[in-house]
Amino acid sequence: MTIETDKAEIWHGQNEMYRGFQTQDRPRIDRHIHPDCTIWDSEHEALVRGLDGLNAVRAARPTGDDQAKVSSLEAFDQVIDVWGDVAVLRHILVVRFEGDTPDERIRNTGVWRRTPEGWRVAHNHEDVIASPAH
């Protein structure tokens, strides 16, 4: 494997998670997340620990009419560095919503680990970029 191959696999994995979100396919998302991951979720203050913790955060999220409907996700401006079995991916994610809900721009940093099953997210940090004041 080359570093460029690793970078392509990591970026593909990240985008697979976004496609899984858009199609509500949780297994498609979770196959790219290390079971012992940690996550700083943009809408949850405490550090999320492991897939069980992530599932608890997911279960607490609003559903139905209480939740803004996502119409599309666009990830870009990726920067990926690979050091052996560890990599860091930084990128911007734009979340577009249906209706009058304004778009969100999110900075995302993920630490990835090479495992026997492939690259998996070991830590993810996302934060919403504040909209400029008008």
mmCIF file of N, CA and C in Angstrom:
data_model
loop_
_atom_site.group_PDB
_atom_site.id
_atom_site.type_symbol
_atom_site.label_atom_id
_atom_site.label_comp_id
_atom_site.label_asym_id
_atom_site.label_seq_id
_atom_site.Cartn_x
_atom_site.Cartn_y
_atom_site.Cartn_z
ATOM 1 N N MET A 1 0.831 -1.190 0.000
ATOM 2 C CA MET A 1 0.000 0.000 0.000
ATOM 3 C C MET A 1 0.872 1.248 0.000
ATOM 4 N N THR A 2 0.404 2.241 -0.720
ATOM 5 C CA THR A 2 1.103 3.519 -0.741
ATOM 6 C C THR A 2 0.321 4.535 0.095
ATOM 7 N N ILE A 3 0.966 5.623 0.413
ATOM 8 C CA ILE A 3 0.283 6.686 1.153
ATOM 9 C C ILE A 3 -0.904 7.206 0.346
ATOM 10 N N GLU A 4 -0.746 7.324 -0.955
ATOM 11 C CA GLU A 4 -1.856 7.806 -1.792
ATOM 12 C C GLU A 4 -3.029 6.830 -1.758
ATOM 13 N N THR A 5 -2.751 5.533 -1.744
ATOM 14 C CA THR A 5 -3.814 4.529 -1.625
ATOM 15 C C THR A 5 -4.509 4.659 -0.275
ATOM 16 N N ASP A 6 -3.714 4.833 0.792
ATOM 17 C CA ASP A 6 -4.289 5.022 2.126
ATOM 18 C C ASP A 6 -5.190 6.253 2.147
ATOM 19 N N LYS A 7 -4.715 7.360 1.595
ATOM 20 C CA LYS A 7 -5.499 8.591 1.571
ATOM 21 C C LYS A 7 -6.820 8.375 0.828
ATOM 22 N N ALA A 8 -6.765 7.686 -0.297
ATOM 23 C CA ALA A 8 -7.974 7.421 -1.084
ATOM 24 C C ALA A 8 -8.950 6.546 -0.292
ATOM 25 N N GLU A 9 -8.443 5.549 0.429
ATOM 26 C CA GLU A 9 -9.315 4.681 1.225
ATOM 27 C C GLU A 9 -9.976 5.463 2.366
ATOM 28 N N ILE A 10 -9.217 6.320 3.009
ATOM 29 C CA ILE A 10 -9.761 7.125 4.107
ATOM 30 C C ILE A 10 -10.836 8.081 3.587
ATOM 31 N N TRP A 11 -10.557 8.784 2.509
ATOM 32 C CA TRP A 11 -11.535 9.730 1.957
ATOM 33 C C TRP A 11 -12.785 8.993 1.481
ATOM 34 N N HIS A 12 -12.594 7.835 0.870
ATOM 35 C CA HIS A 12 -13.734 7.014 0.458
ATOM 36 C C HIS A 12 -14.551 6.604 1.684
ATOM 37 N N GLY A 13 -13.885 6.174 2.752
ATOM 38 C CA GLY A 13 -14.583 5.780 3.975
ATOM 39 C C GLY A 13 -15.385 6.925 4.560
ATOM 40 N N GLN A 14 -14.800 8.119 4.585
ATOM 41 C CA GLN A 14 -15.516 9.284 5.111
ATOM 42 C C GLN A 14 -16.769 9.553 4.291
ATOM 43 N N ASN A 15 -16.627 9.514 2.974
ATOM 44 C CA ASN A 15 -17.777 9.779 2.117
ATOM 45 C C ASN A 15 -18.812 8.660 2.179
ATOM 46 N N GLU A 16 -18.384 7.432 2.418
ATOM 47 C CA GLU A 16 -19.325 6.330 2.629
ATOM 48 C C GLU A 16 -20.168 6.587 3.876
ATOM 49 N N MET A 17 -19.557 7.131 4.917
ATOM 50 C CA MET A 17 -20.330 7.458 6.116
ATOM 51 C C MET A 17 -21.379 8.522 5.802
ATOM 52 N N TYR A 18 -21.019 9.523 5.007
ATOM 53 C CA TYR A 18 -21.990 10.551 4.648
ATOM 54 C C TYR A 18 -23.108 9.966 3.787
ATOM 55 N N ARG A 19 -22.765 9.071 2.857
ATOM 56 C CA ARG A 19 -23.808 8.422 2.052
ATOM 57 C C ARG A 19 -24.710 7.568 2.949
ATOM 58 N N GLY A 20 -24.122 6.900 3.930
ATOM 59 C CA GLY A 20 -24.911 6.126 4.876
ATOM 60 C C GLY A 20 -25.869 6.997 5.666
ATOM 61 N N PHE A 21 -25.415 8.186 6.058
ATOM 62 C CA PHE A 21 -26.293 9.128 6.766
ATOM 63 C C PHE A 21 -27.466 9.523 5.878
ATOM 64 N N GLN A 22 -27.168 9.840 4.629
ATOM 65 C CA GLN A 22 -28.222 10.305 3.723
ATOM 66 C C GLN A 22 -29.238 9.211 3.407
ATOM 67 N N THR A 23 -28.820 7.952 3.439
ATOM 68 C CA THR A 23 -29.737 6.844 3.137
ATOM 69 C C THR A 23 -30.232 6.158 4.403
ATOM 70 N N GLN A 24 -29.890 6.720 5.576
ATOM 71 C CA GLN A 24 -30.276 6.167 6.878
ATOM 72 C C GLN A 24 -29.828 4.710 7.025
ATOM 73 N N ASP A 25 -28.597 4.450 6.585
ATOM 74 C CA ASP A 25 -28.004 3.108 6.627
ATOM 75 C C ASP A 25 -26.917 3.098 7.703
ATOM 76 N N ARG A 26 -27.328 2.893 8.952
ATOM 77 C CA ARG A 26 -26.386 2.946 10.071
ATOM 78 C C ARG A 26 -25.245 1.937 9.936
ATOM 79 N N PRO A 27 -25.481 0.698 9.508
ATOM 80 C CA PRO A 27 -24.343 -0.227 9.338
ATOM 81 C C PRO A 27 -23.299 0.282 8.337
ATOM 82 N N ARG A 28 -23.744 0.981 7.310
ATOM 83 C CA ARG A 28 -22.822 1.565 6.324
ATOM 84 C C ARG A 28 -21.919 2.597 6.980
ATOM 85 N N ILE A 29 -22.463 3.331 7.932
ATOM 86 C CA ILE A 29 -21.680 4.316 8.679
ATOM 87 C C ILE A 29 -20.739 3.605 9.645
ATOM 88 N N ASP A 30 -21.323 2.724 10.448
ATOM 89 C CA ASP A 30 -20.597 2.133 11.573
ATOM 90 C C ASP A 30 -19.435 1.246 11.147
ATOM 91 N N ARG A 31 -19.464 0.720 9.951
ATOM 92 C CA ARG A 31 -18.348 -0.146 9.521
ATOM 93 C C ARG A 31 -17.043 0.630 9.368
ATOM 94 N N HIS A 32 -17.137 1.962 9.362
ATOM 95 C CA HIS A 32 -15.944 2.806 9.234
ATOM 96 C C HIS A 32 -15.508 3.414 10.566
ATOM 97 N N ILE A 33 -16.207 3.066 11.642
ATOM 98 C CA ILE A 33 -15.914 3.632 12.958
ATOM 99 C C ILE A 33 -15.329 2.552 13.858
ATOM 100 N N HIS A 34 -14.209 2.856 14.485
ATOM 101 C CA HIS A 34 -13.595 1.914 15.427
ATOM 102 C C HIS A 34 -14.527 1.767 16.633
ATOM 103 N N PRO A 35 -14.737 0.545 17.137
ATOM 104 C CA PRO A 35 -15.666 0.361 18.262
ATOM 105 C C PRO A 35 -15.299 1.145 19.516
ATOM 106 N N ASP A 36 -14.021 1.479 19.695
ATOM 107 C CA ASP A 36 -13.570 2.226 20.866
ATOM 108 C C ASP A 36 -13.328 3.702 20.555
ATOM 109 N N CYS A 37 -13.996 4.218 19.547
ATOM 110 C CA CYS A 37 -13.791 5.598 19.117
ATOM 111 C C CYS A 37 -14.183 6.594 20.213
ATOM 112 N N THR A 38 -13.714 7.816 20.041
ATOM 113 C CA THR A 38 -14.214 8.949 20.810
ATOM 114 C C THR A 38 -14.669 10.000 19.805
ATOM 115 N N ILE A 39 -15.687 10.780 20.212
ATOM 116 C CA ILE A 39 -16.269 11.739 19.276
ATOM 117 C C ILE A 39 -16.653 13.015 20.019
ATOM 118 N N TRP A 40 -16.252 14.150 19.438
ATOM 119 C CA TRP A 40 -16.812 15.444 19.835
ATOM 120 C C TRP A 40 -17.888 15.744 18.805
ATOM 121 N N ASP A 41 -19.129 15.524 19.157
ATOM 122 C CA ASP A 41 -20.258 15.760 18.259
ATOM 123 C C ASP A 41 -20.650 17.232 18.335
ATOM 124 N N SER A 42 -20.978 17.831 17.222
ATOM 125 C CA SER A 42 -21.269 19.274 17.197
ATOM 126 C C SER A 42 -22.515 19.642 17.993
ATOM 127 N N GLU A 43 -23.388 18.696 18.266
ATOM 128 C CA GLU A 43 -24.625 19.003 18.987
ATOM 129 C C GLU A 43 -24.694 18.339 20.357
ATOM 130 N N HIS A 44 -23.580 17.799 20.831
ATOM 131 C CA HIS A 44 -23.552 17.093 22.121
ATOM 132 C C HIS A 44 -22.279 17.502 22.848
ATOM 133 N N GLU A 45 -22.421 18.091 24.020
ATOM 134 C CA GLU A 45 -21.260 18.677 24.690
ATOM 135 C C GLU A 45 -20.243 17.659 25.202
ATOM 136 N N ALA A 46 -20.699 16.584 25.806
ATOM 137 C CA ALA A 46 -19.781 15.616 26.416
ATOM 138 C C ALA A 46 -19.069 14.774 25.357
ATOM 139 N N LEU A 47 -17.886 14.329 25.698
ATOM 140 C CA LEU A 47 -17.143 13.432 24.824
ATOM 141 C C LEU A 47 -17.901 12.107 24.713
ATOM 142 N N VAL A 48 -18.156 11.687 23.496
ATOM 143 C CA VAL A 48 -18.833 10.418 23.239
ATOM 144 C C VAL A 48 -17.768 9.332 23.212
ATOM 145 N N ARG A 49 -18.024 8.237 23.918
ATOM 146 C CA ARG A 49 -17.050 7.145 24.012
ATOM 147 C C ARG A 49 -17.632 5.861 23.440
ATOM 148 N N GLY A 50 -17.032 5.386 22.363
ATOM 149 C CA GLY A 50 -17.386 4.104 21.767
ATOM 150 C C GLY A 50 -18.694 4.136 20.985
ATOM 151 N N LEU A 51 -18.929 3.051 20.257
ATOM 152 C CA LEU A 51 -20.154 2.956 19.464
ATOM 153 C C LEU A 51 -21.397 2.943 20.346
ATOM 154 N N ASP A 52 -21.306 2.351 21.553
ATOM 155 C CA ASP A 52 -22.456 2.378 22.457
ATOM 156 C C ASP A 52 -22.800 3.814 22.839
ATOM 157 N N GLY A 53 -21.792 4.625 23.134
ATOM 158 C CA GLY A 53 -22.023 6.031 23.445
ATOM 159 C C GLY A 53 -22.601 6.779 22.261
ATOM 160 N N LEU A 54 -22.097 6.493 21.067
ATOM 161 C CA LEU A 54 -22.621 7.126 19.860
ATOM 162 C C LEU A 54 -24.084 6.750 19.658
ATOM 163 N N ASN A 55 -24.415 5.487 19.881
ATOM 164 C CA ASN A 55 -25.803 5.061 19.720
ATOM 165 C C ASN A 55 -26.722 5.743 20.734
ATOM 166 N N ALA A 56 -26.218 6.015 21.938
ATOM 167 C CA ALA A 56 -27.013 6.744 22.930
ATOM 168 C C ALA A 56 -27.264 8.176 22.466
ATOM 169 N N VAL A 57 -26.260 8.822 21.894
ATOM 170 C CA VAL A 57 -26.435 10.180 21.365
ATOM 171 C C VAL A 57 -27.423 10.153 20.209
ATOM 172 N N ARG A 58 -27.290 9.177 19.332
ATOM 173 C CA ARG A 58 -28.219 9.066 18.202
ATOM 174 C C ARG A 58 -29.652 8.905 18.694
ATOM 175 N N ALA A 59 -29.855 8.085 19.722
ATOM 176 C CA ALA A 59 -31.202 7.815 20.243
ATOM 177 C C ALA A 59 -31.828 9.062 20.860
ATOM 178 N N ALA A 60 -31.003 9.995 21.342
ATOM 179 C CA ALA A 60 -31.510 11.204 21.988
ATOM 180 C C ALA A 60 -31.791 12.333 20.998
ATOM 181 N N ARG A 61 -31.411 12.167 19.750
ATOM 182 C CA ARG A 61 -31.623 13.223 18.757
ATOM 183 C C ARG A 61 -33.099 13.344 18.416
ATOM 184 N N PRO A 62 -33.538 14.566 18.073
ATOM 185 C CA PRO A 62 -34.941 14.743 17.696
ATOM 186 C C PRO A 62 -35.263 13.947 16.430
ATOM 187 N N THR A 63 -36.513 13.537 16.331
ATOM 188 C CA THR A 63 -36.964 12.790 15.156
ATOM 189 C C THR A 63 -38.243 13.428 14.626
ATOM 190 N N GLY A 64 -38.652 12.994 13.467
ATOM 191 C CA GLY A 64 -39.909 13.457 12.890
ATOM 192 C C GLY A 64 -39.910 14.942 12.621
ATOM 193 N N ASP A 65 -41.027 15.596 12.972
ATOM 194 C CA ASP A 65 -41.206 17.027 12.696
ATOM 195 C C ASP A 65 -40.290 17.908 13.539
ATOM 196 N N ASP A 66 -39.682 17.342 14.610
ATOM 197 C CA ASP A 66 -38.794 18.117 15.478
ATOM 198 C C ASP A 66 -37.408 18.307 14.881
ATOM 199 N N GLN A 67 -37.117 17.618 13.804
ATOM 200 C CA GLN A 67 -35.765 17.624 13.243
ATOM 201 C C GLN A 67 -35.781 18.254 11.856
ATOM 202 N N ALA A 68 -34.822 19.148 11.594
ATOM 203 C CA ALA A 68 -34.671 19.703 10.248
ATOM 204 C C ALA A 68 -34.261 18.572 9.308
ATOM 205 N N LYS A 69 -34.840 18.551 8.126
ATOM 206 C CA LYS A 69 -34.559 17.494 7.153
ATOM 207 C C LYS A 69 -33.355 17.872 6.290
ATOM 208 N N VAL A 70 -32.356 17.001 6.268
ATOM 209 C CA VAL A 70 -31.157 17.221 5.464
ATOM 210 C C VAL A 70 -31.480 16.899 4.014
ATOM 211 N N SER A 71 -31.160 17.828 3.127
ATOM 212 C CA SER A 71 -31.377 17.573 1.697
ATOM 213 C C SER A 71 -30.100 17.102 1.005
ATOM 214 N N SER A 72 -28.922 17.556 1.512
ATOM 215 C CA SER A 72 -27.670 17.086 0.910
ATOM 216 C C SER A 72 -26.494 17.373 1.833
ATOM 217 N N LEU A 73 -25.434 16.622 1.607
ATOM 218 C CA LEU A 73 -24.156 16.805 2.296
ATOM 219 C C LEU A 73 -23.086 16.958 1.231
ATOM 220 N N GLU A 74 -22.168 17.877 1.454
ATOM 221 C CA GLU A 74 -21.056 18.063 0.520
ATOM 222 C C GLU A 74 -19.766 18.204 1.328
ATOM 223 N N ALA A 75 -18.862 17.245 1.140
ATOM 224 C CA ALA A 75 -17.561 17.266 1.820
ATOM 225 C C ALA A 75 -16.487 17.666 0.809
ATOM 226 N N PHE A 76 -15.572 18.554 1.242
ATOM 227 C CA PHE A 76 -14.531 19.024 0.322
ATOM 228 C C PHE A 76 -13.359 19.604 1.104
ATOM 229 N N ASP A 77 -12.356 20.068 0.360
ATOM 230 C CA ASP A 77 -11.138 20.666 0.928
ATOM 231 C C ASP A 77 -10.422 19.721 1.897
ATOM 232 N N GLN A 78 -10.405 18.446 1.552
ATOM 233 C CA GLN A 78 -9.768 17.473 2.432
ATOM 234 C C GLN A 78 -8.248 17.610 2.431
ATOM 235 N N VAL A 79 -7.688 17.462 3.622
ATOM 236 C CA VAL A 79 -6.249 17.378 3.828
ATOM 237 C C VAL A 79 -6.038 16.113 4.651
ATOM 238 N N ILE A 80 -5.239 15.196 4.117
ATOM 239 C CA ILE A 80 -5.011 13.911 4.785
ATOM 240 C C ILE A 80 -3.514 13.697 4.934
ATOM 241 N N ASP A 81 -3.095 13.408 6.160
ATOM 242 C CA ASP A 81 -1.712 13.025 6.432
ATOM 243 C C ASP A 81 -1.726 11.615 7.002
ATOM 244 N N VAL A 82 -0.785 10.798 6.535
ATOM 245 C CA VAL A 82 -0.689 9.405 6.981
ATOM 246 C C VAL A 82 0.699 9.179 7.548
ATOM 247 N N TRP A 83 0.738 8.608 8.767
ATOM 248 C CA TRP A 83 1.984 8.244 9.422
ATOM 249 C C TRP A 83 1.863 6.788 9.851
ATOM 250 N N GLY A 84 2.305 5.881 9.004
ATOM 251 C CA GLY A 84 2.205 4.462 9.335
ATOM 252 C C GLY A 84 0.760 4.017 9.434
ATOM 253 N N ASP A 85 0.355 3.597 10.642
ATOM 254 C CA ASP A 85 -1.000 3.085 10.859
ATOM 255 C C ASP A 85 -1.957 4.122 11.443
ATOM 256 N N VAL A 86 -1.553 5.399 11.407
ATOM 257 C CA VAL A 86 -2.397 6.485 11.918
ATOM 258 C C VAL A 86 -2.479 7.568 10.842
ATOM 259 N N ALA A 87 -3.652 8.157 10.708
ATOM 260 C CA ALA A 87 -3.841 9.234 9.744
ATOM 261 C C ALA A 87 -4.756 10.289 10.348
ATOM 262 N N VAL A 88 -4.635 11.514 9.838
ATOM 263 C CA VAL A 88 -5.525 12.601 10.236
ATOM 264 C C VAL A 88 -6.154 13.171 8.966
ATOM 265 N N LEU A 89 -7.482 13.231 8.979
ATOM 266 C CA LEU A 89 -8.253 13.799 7.873
ATOM 267 C C LEU A 89 -8.938 15.065 8.376
ATOM 268 N N ARG A 90 -8.735 16.170 7.668
ATOM 269 C CA ARG A 90 -9.429 17.413 7.943
ATOM 270 C C ARG A 90 -10.211 17.785 6.687
ATOM 271 N N HIS A 91 -11.445 18.251 6.863
ATOM 272 C CA HIS A 91 -12.234 18.684 5.712
ATOM 273 C C HIS A 91 -13.380 19.580 6.173
ATOM 274 N N ILE A 92 -14.041 20.164 5.196
ATOM 275 C CA ILE A 92 -15.234 20.977 5.422
ATOM 276 C C ILE A 92 -16.435 20.165 4.941
ATOM 277 N N LEU A 93 -17.508 20.238 5.715
ATOM 278 C CA LEU A 93 -18.766 19.597 5.333
ATOM 279 C C LEU A 93 -19.845 20.670 5.314
ATOM 280 N N VAL A 94 -20.575 20.756 4.211
ATOM 281 C CA VAL A 94 -21.734 21.646 4.131
ATOM 282 C C VAL A 94 -22.972 20.769 4.207
ATOM 283 N N VAL A 95 -23.833 21.103 5.164
ATOM 284 C CA VAL A 95 -25.101 20.401 5.336
ATOM 285 C C VAL A 95 -26.194 21.346 4.854
ATOM 286 N N ARG A 96 -26.939 20.886 3.845
ATOM 287 C CA ARG A 96 -28.055 21.682 3.324
ATOM 288 C C ARG A 96 -29.359 21.050 3.802
ATOM 289 N N PHE A 97 -30.283 21.906 4.211
ATOM 290 C CA PHE A 97 -31.557 21.453 4.758
ATOM 291 C C PHE A 97 -32.705 21.830 3.841
ATOM 292 N N GLU A 98 -33.791 21.088 3.964
ATOM 293 C CA GLU A 98 -35.019 21.437 3.256
ATOM 294 C C GLU A 98 -35.645 22.657 3.924
ATOM 295 N N GLY A 99 -36.445 23.376 3.169
ATOM 296 C CA GLY A 99 -37.178 24.500 3.743
ATOM 297 C C GLY A 99 -36.303 25.694 4.039
ATOM 298 N N ASP A 100 -36.651 26.409 5.115
ATOM 299 C CA ASP A 100 -35.996 27.665 5.451
ATOM 300 C C ASP A 100 -34.799 27.517 6.376
ATOM 301 N N THR A 101 -34.466 26.307 6.772
ATOM 302 C CA THR A 101 -33.331 26.105 7.680
ATOM 303 C C THR A 101 -32.043 26.446 6.932
ATOM 304 N N PRO A 102 -31.225 27.352 7.482
ATOM 305 C CA PRO A 102 -29.983 27.720 6.774
ATOM 306 C C PRO A 102 -28.980 26.574 6.734
ATOM 307 N N ASP A 103 -28.138 26.604 5.725
ATOM 308 C CA ASP A 103 -27.057 25.617 5.608
ATOM 309 C C ASP A 103 -26.145 25.702 6.824
ATOM 310 N N GLU A 104 -25.493 24.586 7.141
ATOM 311 C CA GLU A 104 -24.442 24.564 8.164
ATOM 312 C C GLU A 104 -23.121 24.223 7.500
ATOM 313 N N ARG A 105 -22.073 24.909 7.912
ATOM 314 C CA ARG A 105 -20.707 24.584 7.496
ATOM 315 C C ARG A 105 -20.011 24.008 8.721
ATOM 316 N N ILE A 106 -19.446 22.837 8.554
ATOM 317 C CA ILE A 106 -18.833 22.129 9.676
ATOM 318 C C ILE A 106 -17.378 21.850 9.357
ATOM 319 N N ARG A 107 -16.501 22.185 10.319
ATOM 320 C CA ARG A 107 -15.102 21.756 10.237
ATOM 321 C C ARG A 107 -15.033 20.383 10.886
ATOM 322 N N ASN A 108 -14.370 19.464 10.212
ATOM 323 C CA ASN A 108 -14.289 18.105 10.729
ATOM 324 C C ASN A 108 -12.836 17.657 10.720
ATOM 325 N N THR A 109 -12.409 17.088 11.841
ATOM 326 C CA THR A 109 -11.087 16.477 11.948
ATOM 327 C C THR A 109 -11.274 15.058 12.452
ATOM 328 N N GLY A 110 -10.770 14.106 11.710
ATOM 329 C CA GLY A 110 -10.861 12.707 12.113
ATOM 330 C C GLY A 110 -9.484 12.081 12.215
ATOM 331 N N VAL A 111 -9.275 11.322 13.289
ATOM 332 C CA VAL A 111 -8.067 10.524 13.444
ATOM 333 C C VAL A 111 -8.450 9.100 13.059
ATOM 334 N N TRP A 112 -7.736 8.557 12.107
ATOM 335 C CA TRP A 112 -8.035 7.221 11.582
ATOM 336 C C TRP A 112 -6.914 6.261 11.961
ATOM 337 N N ARG A 113 -7.290 5.004 12.212
ATOM 338 C CA ARG A 113 -6.322 3.943 12.526
ATOM 339 C C ARG A 113 -6.476 2.819 11.521
ATOM 340 N N ARG A 114 -5.336 2.291 11.091
ATOM 341 C CA ARG A 114 -5.375 1.108 10.223
ATOM 342 C C ARG A 114 -5.644 -0.101 11.117
ATOM 343 N N THR A 115 -6.631 -0.896 10.771
ATOM 344 C CA THR A 115 -6.958 -2.125 11.491
ATOM 345 C C THR A 115 -6.896 -3.277 10.496
ATOM 346 N N PRO A 116 -6.974 -4.504 10.961
ATOM 347 C CA PRO A 116 -7.005 -5.628 10.010
ATOM 348 C C PRO A 116 -8.178 -5.529 9.022
ATOM 349 N N GLU A 117 -9.257 -4.830 9.421
ATOM 350 C CA GLU A 117 -10.426 -4.681 8.540
ATOM 351 C C GLU A 117 -10.311 -3.462 7.624
ATOM 352 N N GLY A 118 -9.280 -2.662 7.790
ATOM 353 C CA GLY A 118 -9.117 -1.442 6.996
ATOM 354 C C GLY A 118 -9.047 -0.226 7.903
ATOM 355 N N TRP A 119 -9.087 0.965 7.306
ATOM 356 C CA TRP A 119 -9.009 2.211 8.061
ATOM 357 C C TRP A 119 -10.326 2.462 8.780
ATOM 358 N N ARG A 120 -10.225 2.838 10.077
ATOM 359 C CA ARG A 120 -11.399 3.128 10.896
ATOM 360 C C ARG A 120 -11.172 4.429 11.670
ATOM 361 N N VAL A 121 -12.242 5.198 11.875
ATOM 362 C CA VAL A 121 -12.168 6.429 12.651
ATOM 363 C C VAL A 121 -11.967 6.066 14.116
ATOM 364 N N ALA A 122 -10.884 6.571 14.706
ATOM 365 C CA ALA A 122 -10.614 6.352 16.129
ATOM 366 C C ALA A 122 -11.076 7.554 16.949
ATOM 367 N N HIS A 123 -11.053 8.738 16.344
ATOM 368 C CA HIS A 123 -11.552 9.948 17.016
ATOM 369 C C HIS A 123 -12.062 10.899 15.943
ATOM 370 N N ASN A 124 -13.173 11.539 16.237
ATOM 371 C CA ASN A 124 -13.727 12.529 15.311
ATOM 372 C C ASN A 124 -14.116 13.781 16.094
ATOM 373 N N HIS A 125 -13.795 14.926 15.512
ATOM 374 C CA HIS A 125 -14.126 16.209 16.133
ATOM 375 C C HIS A 125 -14.794 17.062 15.073
ATOM 376 N N GLU A 126 -16.011 17.506 15.364
ATOM 377 C CA GLU A 126 -16.697 18.377 14.424
ATOM 378 C C GLU A 126 -17.226 19.598 15.152
ATOM 379 N N ASP A 127 -17.150 20.738 14.478
ATOM 380 C CA ASP A 127 -17.759 21.930 15.046
ATOM 381 C C ASP A 127 -18.357 22.773 13.931
ATOM 382 N N VAL A 128 -19.501 23.361 14.226
ATOM 383 C CA VAL A 128 -20.205 24.182 13.274
ATOM 384 C C VAL A 128 -19.517 25.538 13.227
ATOM 385 N N ILE A 129 -19.251 25.989 12.014
ATOM 386 C CA ILE A 129 -18.634 27.306 11.820
ATOM 387 C C ILE A 129 -19.763 28.344 11.912
ATOM 388 N N ALA A 130 -19.573 29.315 12.775
ATOM 389 C CA ALA A 130 -20.600 30.341 12.977
ATOM 390 C C ALA A 130 -20.845 31.105 11.685
ATOM 391 N N SER A 131 -22.095 31.381 11.415
ATOM 392 C CA SER A 131 -22.436 32.193 10.247
ATOM 393 C C SER A 131 -22.018 33.632 10.502
ATOM 394 N N PRO A 132 -21.543 34.311 9.480
ATOM 395 C CA PRO A 132 -21.166 35.714 9.678
ATOM 396 C C PRO A 132 -22.387 36.548 10.035
ATOM 397 N N ALA A 133 -22.191 37.525 10.903
ATOM 398 C CA ALA A 133 -23.292 38.416 11.279
ATOM 399 C C ALA A 133 -23.630 39.318 10.102
ATOM 400 N N HIS A 134 -24.909 39.582 9.924
ATOM 401 C CA HIS A 134 -25.342 40.440 8.817
ATOM 402 C C HIS A 134 -25.731 41.785 9.312
#
